[in-house]
mmCIF file of C-alpha atoms in Angstrom:
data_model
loop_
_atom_site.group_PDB
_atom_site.id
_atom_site.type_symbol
_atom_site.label_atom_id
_atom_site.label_comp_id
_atom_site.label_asym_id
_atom_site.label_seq_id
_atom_site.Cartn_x
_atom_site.Cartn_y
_atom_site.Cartn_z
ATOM 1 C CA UNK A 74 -33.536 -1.346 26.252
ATOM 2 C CA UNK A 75 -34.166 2.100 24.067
ATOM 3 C CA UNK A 76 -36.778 3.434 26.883
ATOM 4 C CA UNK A 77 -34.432 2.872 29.997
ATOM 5 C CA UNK A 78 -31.035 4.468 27.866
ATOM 6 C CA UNK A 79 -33.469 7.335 26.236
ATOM 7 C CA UNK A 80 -34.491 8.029 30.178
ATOM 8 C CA UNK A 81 -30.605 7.900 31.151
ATOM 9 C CA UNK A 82 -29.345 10.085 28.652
ATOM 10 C CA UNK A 83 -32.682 12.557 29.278
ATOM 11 C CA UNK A 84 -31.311 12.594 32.834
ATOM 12 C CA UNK A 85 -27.383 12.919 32.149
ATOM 13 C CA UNK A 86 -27.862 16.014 29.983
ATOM 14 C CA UNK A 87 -31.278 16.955 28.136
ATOM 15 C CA UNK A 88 -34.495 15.785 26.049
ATOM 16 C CA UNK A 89 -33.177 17.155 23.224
ATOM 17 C CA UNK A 90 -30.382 14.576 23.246
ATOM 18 C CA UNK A 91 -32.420 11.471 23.430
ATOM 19 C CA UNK A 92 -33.900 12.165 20.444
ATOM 20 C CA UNK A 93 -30.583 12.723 18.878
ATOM 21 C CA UNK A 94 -29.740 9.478 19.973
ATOM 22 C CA UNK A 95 -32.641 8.339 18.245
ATOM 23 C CA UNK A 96 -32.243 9.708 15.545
ATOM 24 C CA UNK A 97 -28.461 8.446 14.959
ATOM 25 C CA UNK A 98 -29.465 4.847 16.558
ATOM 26 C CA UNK A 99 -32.149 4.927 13.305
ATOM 27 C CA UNK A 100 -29.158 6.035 10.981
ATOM 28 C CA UNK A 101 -27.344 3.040 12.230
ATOM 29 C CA UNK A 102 -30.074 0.453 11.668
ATOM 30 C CA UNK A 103 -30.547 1.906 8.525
ATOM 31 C CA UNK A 104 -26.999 0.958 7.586
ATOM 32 C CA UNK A 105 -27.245 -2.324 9.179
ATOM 33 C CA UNK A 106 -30.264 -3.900 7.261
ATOM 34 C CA UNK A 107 -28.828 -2.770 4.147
ATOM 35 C CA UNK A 108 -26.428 -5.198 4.470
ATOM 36 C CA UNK A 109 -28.045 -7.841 6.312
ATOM 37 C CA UNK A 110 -31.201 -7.657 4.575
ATOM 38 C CA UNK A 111 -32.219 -10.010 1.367
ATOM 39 C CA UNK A 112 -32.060 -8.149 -1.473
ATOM 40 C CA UNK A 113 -33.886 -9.931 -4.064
ATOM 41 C CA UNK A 114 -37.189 -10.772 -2.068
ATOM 42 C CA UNK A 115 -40.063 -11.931 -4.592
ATOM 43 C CA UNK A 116 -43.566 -10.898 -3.642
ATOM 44 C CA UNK A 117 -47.155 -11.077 -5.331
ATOM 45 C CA UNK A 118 -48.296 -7.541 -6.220
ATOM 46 C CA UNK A 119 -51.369 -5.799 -5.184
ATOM 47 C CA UNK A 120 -52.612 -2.593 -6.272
ATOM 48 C CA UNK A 121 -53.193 -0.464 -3.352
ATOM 49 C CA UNK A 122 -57.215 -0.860 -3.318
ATOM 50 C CA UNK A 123 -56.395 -4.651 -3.722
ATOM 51 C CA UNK A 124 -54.318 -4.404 -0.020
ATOM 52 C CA UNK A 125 -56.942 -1.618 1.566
ATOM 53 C CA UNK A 126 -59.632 -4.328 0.664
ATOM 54 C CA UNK A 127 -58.366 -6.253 3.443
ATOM 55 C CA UNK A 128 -59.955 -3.984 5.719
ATOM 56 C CA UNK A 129 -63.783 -4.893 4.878
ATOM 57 C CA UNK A 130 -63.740 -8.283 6.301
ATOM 58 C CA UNK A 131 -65.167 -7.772 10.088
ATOM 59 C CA UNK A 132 -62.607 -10.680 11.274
ATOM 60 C CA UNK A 133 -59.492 -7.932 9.902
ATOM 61 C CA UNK A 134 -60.968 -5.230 12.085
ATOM 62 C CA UNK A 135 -62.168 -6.917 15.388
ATOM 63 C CA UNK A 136 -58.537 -8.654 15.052
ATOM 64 C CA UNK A 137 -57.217 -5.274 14.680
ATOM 65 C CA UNK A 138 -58.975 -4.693 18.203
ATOM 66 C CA UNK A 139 -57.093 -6.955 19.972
ATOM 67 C CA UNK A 140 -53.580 -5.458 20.240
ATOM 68 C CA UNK A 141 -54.620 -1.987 20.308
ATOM 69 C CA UNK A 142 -56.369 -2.742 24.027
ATOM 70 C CA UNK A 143 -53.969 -4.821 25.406
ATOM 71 C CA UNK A 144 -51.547 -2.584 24.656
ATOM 72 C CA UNK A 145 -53.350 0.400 25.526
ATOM 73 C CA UNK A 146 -53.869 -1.395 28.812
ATOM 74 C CA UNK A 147 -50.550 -1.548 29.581
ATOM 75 C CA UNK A 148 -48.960 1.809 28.610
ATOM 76 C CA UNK A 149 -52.550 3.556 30.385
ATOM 77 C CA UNK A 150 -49.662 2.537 33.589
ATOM 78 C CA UNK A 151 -46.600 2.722 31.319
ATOM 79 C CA UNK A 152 -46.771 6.171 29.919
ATOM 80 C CA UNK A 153 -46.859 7.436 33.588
ATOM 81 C CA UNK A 154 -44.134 4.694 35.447
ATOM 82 C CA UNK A 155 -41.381 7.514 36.170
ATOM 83 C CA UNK A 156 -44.131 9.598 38.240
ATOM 84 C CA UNK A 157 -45.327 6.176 39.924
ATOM 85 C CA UNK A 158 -42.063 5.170 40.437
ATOM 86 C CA UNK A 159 -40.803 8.656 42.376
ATOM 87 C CA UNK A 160 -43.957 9.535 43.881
ATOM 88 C CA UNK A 161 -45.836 6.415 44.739
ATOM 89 C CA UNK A 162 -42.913 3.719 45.338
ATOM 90 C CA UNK A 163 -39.798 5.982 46.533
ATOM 91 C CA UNK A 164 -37.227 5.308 43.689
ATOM 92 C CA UNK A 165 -34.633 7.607 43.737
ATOM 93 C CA UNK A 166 -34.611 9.554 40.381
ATOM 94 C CA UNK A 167 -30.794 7.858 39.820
ATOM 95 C CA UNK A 168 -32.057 4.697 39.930
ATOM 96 C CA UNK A 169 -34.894 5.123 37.475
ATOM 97 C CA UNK A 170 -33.291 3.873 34.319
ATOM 98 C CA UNK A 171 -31.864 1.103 36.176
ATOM 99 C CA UNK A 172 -35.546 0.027 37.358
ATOM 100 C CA UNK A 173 -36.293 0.409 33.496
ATOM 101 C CA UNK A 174 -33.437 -1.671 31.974
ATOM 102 C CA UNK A 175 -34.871 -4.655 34.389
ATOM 103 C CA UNK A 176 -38.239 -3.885 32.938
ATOM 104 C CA UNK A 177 -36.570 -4.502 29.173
ATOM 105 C CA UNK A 178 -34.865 -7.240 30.531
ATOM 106 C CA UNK A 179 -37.684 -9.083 31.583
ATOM 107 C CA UNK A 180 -39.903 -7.968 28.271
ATOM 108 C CA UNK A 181 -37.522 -10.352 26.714
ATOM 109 C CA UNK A 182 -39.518 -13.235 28.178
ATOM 110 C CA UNK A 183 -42.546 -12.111 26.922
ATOM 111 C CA UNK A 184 -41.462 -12.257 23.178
ATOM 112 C CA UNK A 185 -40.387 -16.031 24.170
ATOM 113 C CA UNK A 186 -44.227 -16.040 26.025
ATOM 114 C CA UNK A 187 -45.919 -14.660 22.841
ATOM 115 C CA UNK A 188 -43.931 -17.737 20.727
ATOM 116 C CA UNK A 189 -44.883 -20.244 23.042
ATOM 117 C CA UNK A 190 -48.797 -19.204 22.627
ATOM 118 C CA UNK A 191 -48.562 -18.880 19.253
ATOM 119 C CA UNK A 192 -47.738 -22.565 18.287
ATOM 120 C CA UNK A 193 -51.453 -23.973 18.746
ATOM 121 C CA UNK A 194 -54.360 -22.459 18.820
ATOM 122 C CA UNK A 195 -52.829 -18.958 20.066
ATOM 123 C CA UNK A 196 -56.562 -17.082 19.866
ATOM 124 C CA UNK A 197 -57.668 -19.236 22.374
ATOM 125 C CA UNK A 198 -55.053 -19.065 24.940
ATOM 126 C CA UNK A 199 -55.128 -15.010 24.207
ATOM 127 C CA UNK A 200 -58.548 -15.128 25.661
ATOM 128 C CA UNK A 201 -56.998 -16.138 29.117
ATOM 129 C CA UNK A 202 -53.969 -14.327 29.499
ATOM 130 C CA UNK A 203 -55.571 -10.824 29.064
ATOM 131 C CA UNK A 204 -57.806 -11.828 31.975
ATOM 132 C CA UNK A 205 -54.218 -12.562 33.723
ATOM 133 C CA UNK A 206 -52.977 -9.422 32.306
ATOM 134 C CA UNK A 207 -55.988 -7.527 33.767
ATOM 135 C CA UNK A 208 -55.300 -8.907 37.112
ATOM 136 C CA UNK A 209 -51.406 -7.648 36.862
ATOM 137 C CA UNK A 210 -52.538 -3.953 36.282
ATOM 138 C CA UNK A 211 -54.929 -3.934 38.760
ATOM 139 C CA UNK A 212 -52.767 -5.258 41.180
ATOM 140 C CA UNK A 213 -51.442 -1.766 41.076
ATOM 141 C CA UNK A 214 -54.029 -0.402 43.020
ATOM 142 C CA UNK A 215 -52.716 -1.842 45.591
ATOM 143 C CA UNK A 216 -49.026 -2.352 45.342
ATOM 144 C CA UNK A 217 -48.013 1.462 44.258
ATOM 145 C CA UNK A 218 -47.727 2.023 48.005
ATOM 146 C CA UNK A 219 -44.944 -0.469 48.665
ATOM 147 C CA UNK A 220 -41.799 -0.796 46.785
ATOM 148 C CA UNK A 221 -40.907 -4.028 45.977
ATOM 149 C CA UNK A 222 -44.567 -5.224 45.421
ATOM 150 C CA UNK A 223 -45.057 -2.611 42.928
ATOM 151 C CA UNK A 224 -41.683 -3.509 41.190
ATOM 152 C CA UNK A 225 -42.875 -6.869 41.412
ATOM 153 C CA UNK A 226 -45.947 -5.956 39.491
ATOM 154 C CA UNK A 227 -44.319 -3.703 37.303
ATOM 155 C CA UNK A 228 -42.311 -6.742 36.139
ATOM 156 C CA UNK A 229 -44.782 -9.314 35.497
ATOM 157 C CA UNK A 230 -46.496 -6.419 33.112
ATOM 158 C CA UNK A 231 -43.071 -6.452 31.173
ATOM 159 C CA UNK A 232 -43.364 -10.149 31.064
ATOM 160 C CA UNK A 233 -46.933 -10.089 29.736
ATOM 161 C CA UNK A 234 -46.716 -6.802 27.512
ATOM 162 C CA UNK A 235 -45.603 -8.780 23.776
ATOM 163 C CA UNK A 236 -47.927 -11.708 24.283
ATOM 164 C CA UNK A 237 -49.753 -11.053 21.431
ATOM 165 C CA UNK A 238 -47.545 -10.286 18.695
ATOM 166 C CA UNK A 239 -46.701 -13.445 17.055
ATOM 167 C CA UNK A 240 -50.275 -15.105 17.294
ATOM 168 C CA UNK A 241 -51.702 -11.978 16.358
ATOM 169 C CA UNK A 242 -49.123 -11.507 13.322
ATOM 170 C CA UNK A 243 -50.035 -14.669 11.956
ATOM 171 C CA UNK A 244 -53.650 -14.613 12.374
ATOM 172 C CA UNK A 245 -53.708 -11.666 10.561
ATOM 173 C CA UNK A 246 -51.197 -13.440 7.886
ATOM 174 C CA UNK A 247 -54.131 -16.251 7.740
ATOM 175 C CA UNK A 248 -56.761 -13.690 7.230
ATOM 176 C CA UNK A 249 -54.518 -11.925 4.344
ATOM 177 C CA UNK A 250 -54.243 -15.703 2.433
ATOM 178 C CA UNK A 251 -57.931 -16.377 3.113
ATOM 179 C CA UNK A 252 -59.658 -12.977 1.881
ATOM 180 C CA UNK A 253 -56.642 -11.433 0.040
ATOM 181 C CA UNK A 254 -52.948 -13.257 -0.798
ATOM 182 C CA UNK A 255 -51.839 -10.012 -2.414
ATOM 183 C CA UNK A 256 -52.419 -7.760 0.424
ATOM 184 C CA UNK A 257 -49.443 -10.013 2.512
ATOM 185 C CA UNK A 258 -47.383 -7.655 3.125
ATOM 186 C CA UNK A 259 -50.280 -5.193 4.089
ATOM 187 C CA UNK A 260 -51.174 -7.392 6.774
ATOM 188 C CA UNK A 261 -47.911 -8.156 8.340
ATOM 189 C CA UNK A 262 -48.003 -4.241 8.824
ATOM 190 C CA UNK A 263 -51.043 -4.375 11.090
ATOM 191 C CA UNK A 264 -49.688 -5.630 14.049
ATOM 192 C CA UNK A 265 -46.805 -2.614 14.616
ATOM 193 C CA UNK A 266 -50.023 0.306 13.433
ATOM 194 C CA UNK A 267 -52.225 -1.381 15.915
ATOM 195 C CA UNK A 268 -49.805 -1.444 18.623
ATOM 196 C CA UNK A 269 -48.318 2.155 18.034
ATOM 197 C CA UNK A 270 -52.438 3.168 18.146
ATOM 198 C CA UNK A 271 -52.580 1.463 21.137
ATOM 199 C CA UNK A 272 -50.087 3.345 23.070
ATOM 200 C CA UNK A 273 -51.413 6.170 21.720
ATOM 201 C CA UNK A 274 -54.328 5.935 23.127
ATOM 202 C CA UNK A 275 -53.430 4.203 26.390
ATOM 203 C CA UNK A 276 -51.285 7.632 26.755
ATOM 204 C CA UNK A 277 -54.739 9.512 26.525
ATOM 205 C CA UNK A 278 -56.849 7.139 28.761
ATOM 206 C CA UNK A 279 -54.443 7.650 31.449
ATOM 207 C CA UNK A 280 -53.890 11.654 30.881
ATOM 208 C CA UNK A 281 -57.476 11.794 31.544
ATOM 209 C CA UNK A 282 -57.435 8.925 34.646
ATOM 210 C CA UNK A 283 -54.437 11.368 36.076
ATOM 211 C CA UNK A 284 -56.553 14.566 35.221
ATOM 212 C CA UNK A 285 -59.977 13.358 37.118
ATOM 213 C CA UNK A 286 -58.236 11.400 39.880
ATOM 214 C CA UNK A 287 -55.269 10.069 40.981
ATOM 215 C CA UNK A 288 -52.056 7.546 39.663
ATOM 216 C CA UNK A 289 -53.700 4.551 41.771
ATOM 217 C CA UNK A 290 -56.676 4.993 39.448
ATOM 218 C CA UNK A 291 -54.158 4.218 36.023
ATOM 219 C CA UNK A 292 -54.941 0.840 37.427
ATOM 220 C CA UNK A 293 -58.670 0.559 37.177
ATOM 221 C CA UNK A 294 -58.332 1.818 33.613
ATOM 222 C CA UNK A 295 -55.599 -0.408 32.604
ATOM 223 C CA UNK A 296 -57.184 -3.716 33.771
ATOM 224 C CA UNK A 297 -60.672 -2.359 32.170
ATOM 225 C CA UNK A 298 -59.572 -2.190 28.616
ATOM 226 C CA UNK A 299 -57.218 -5.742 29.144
ATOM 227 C CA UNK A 300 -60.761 -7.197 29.530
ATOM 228 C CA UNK A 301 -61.488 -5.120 26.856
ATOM 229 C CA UNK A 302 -58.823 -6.901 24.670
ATOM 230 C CA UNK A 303 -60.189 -10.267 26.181
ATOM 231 C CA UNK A 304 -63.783 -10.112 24.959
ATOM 232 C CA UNK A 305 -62.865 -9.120 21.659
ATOM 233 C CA UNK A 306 -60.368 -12.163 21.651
ATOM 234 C CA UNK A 307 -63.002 -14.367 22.789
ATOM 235 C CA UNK A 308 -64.880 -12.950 19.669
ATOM 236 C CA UNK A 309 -62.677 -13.533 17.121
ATOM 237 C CA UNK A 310 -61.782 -17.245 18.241
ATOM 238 C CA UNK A 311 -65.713 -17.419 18.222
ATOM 239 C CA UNK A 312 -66.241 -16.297 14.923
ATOM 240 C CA UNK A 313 -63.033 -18.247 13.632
ATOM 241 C CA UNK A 314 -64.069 -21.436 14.658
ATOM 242 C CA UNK A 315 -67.443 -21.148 13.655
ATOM 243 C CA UNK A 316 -66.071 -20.608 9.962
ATOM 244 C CA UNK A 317 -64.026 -23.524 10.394
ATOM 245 C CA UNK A 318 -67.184 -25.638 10.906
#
């Protein structure tokens, strides 16, 4: 909901404001979790070599992988949607934030998605729906010349986009008891870096796509590094049920 009222507000009166907005929308969280928030939380403590240590284990890293390309498959389009949506589909600037809002609307199914994955053997199912999730972004190439086809796809990437968290988020949870119980809370922090890196550089990969080419091209890009995020799924469900055995 933040992107599509951060767009509005942009629109209504300047830039500058939407970050005011976030900045007072932070304030008020703030305020809110001090209240709601647990106070007296008991954890196991960790010096801060014992949480870094998490990161020599292979299985930490290629996990690490995982979100950073599927979400960096999915912003490569997202970072650039306003442009696609004027340019290549017709949507009157007006009715951007409206298109937006439906997009956060239907993101909320993919946190109940990203549940539903989770509860058994979420590594393995991952494997698959990045392979669906490549053929959503690439169905851009060809849907960013008709309206509600490219809406349509637009959509089912909302609907895909949080897939990973929760399996992710407690794989790496599982890693952190198996290698390191102290670094717990280090490794429930993974998941938000890796995604945050991801649109990072799903920004840049599409700058560059943009730069070379042309916005039908975001598509190509987007549904390469989904695969991406696939293969190194398929890896780390490899090399996790090897250990098992």
């Amino acid at each position: 909901m933040g992107v599509p009222l951060g767009t509005m507000i942009g629109q209504w009166s300047n830039w500058h404001m939407t970050f005011w907005l976030t900045a007072f929308l932070g304030g008020v969280a703030f305020i809110i979790s001090m209240f709601v928030l647990p106070k007296h939380l008991s954890g196991e403590n960790g010096s801060l070599s014992d949480q870094l240590s998490l990161l020599k284990h292979p299985k930490v890293i290629l996990a690490f992988l995982i979100p950073i390309f599927t979400i960096a498959g999915t912003y490569t389009i997202y970072t650039f949607i306003t442009p696609i949506l004027e340019n290549k589909l017709g949507v009157p600037t007006k009715y951007i934030a409206i298109v937006l809002l439906i997009y956060g609307f239907f993101s909320i199914f993919s946190n109940v998605l990203a549940g539903k994955i989770a509860q058994r053997n979420g590594l393995s199912k991952l494997r698959y729906i990045f392979i669906i999730q490549a053929f959503i972004l690439f169905s851009f190439y060809f849907t960013m010349s008709s309206l509600w086809l490219g809406i349509l796809s637009i959509l089912l990437m909302a609907v895909i986009l949080y897939a990973v968290n929760a399996t992710i988020q407690l794989y790496f949870m599982d890693l952190a008891e198996e290698y390191s119980p102290s670094a717990k809370d280090f490794a429930s922090s993974l998941t938000p870096v890796a995604v945050n890196v991801g649109i990072a550089l799903g920004a840049a990969i599409g700058g560059f796509v943009i730069n070379s080419g042309s916005l039908e091209y975001l598509a190509w890009a987007a549904a390469t590094l989904a695969l991406i995020a696939s293969a190194f799924t398929s890896m780390s469900y490899r090399r996790n049920s090897n250990d098992s055995h």
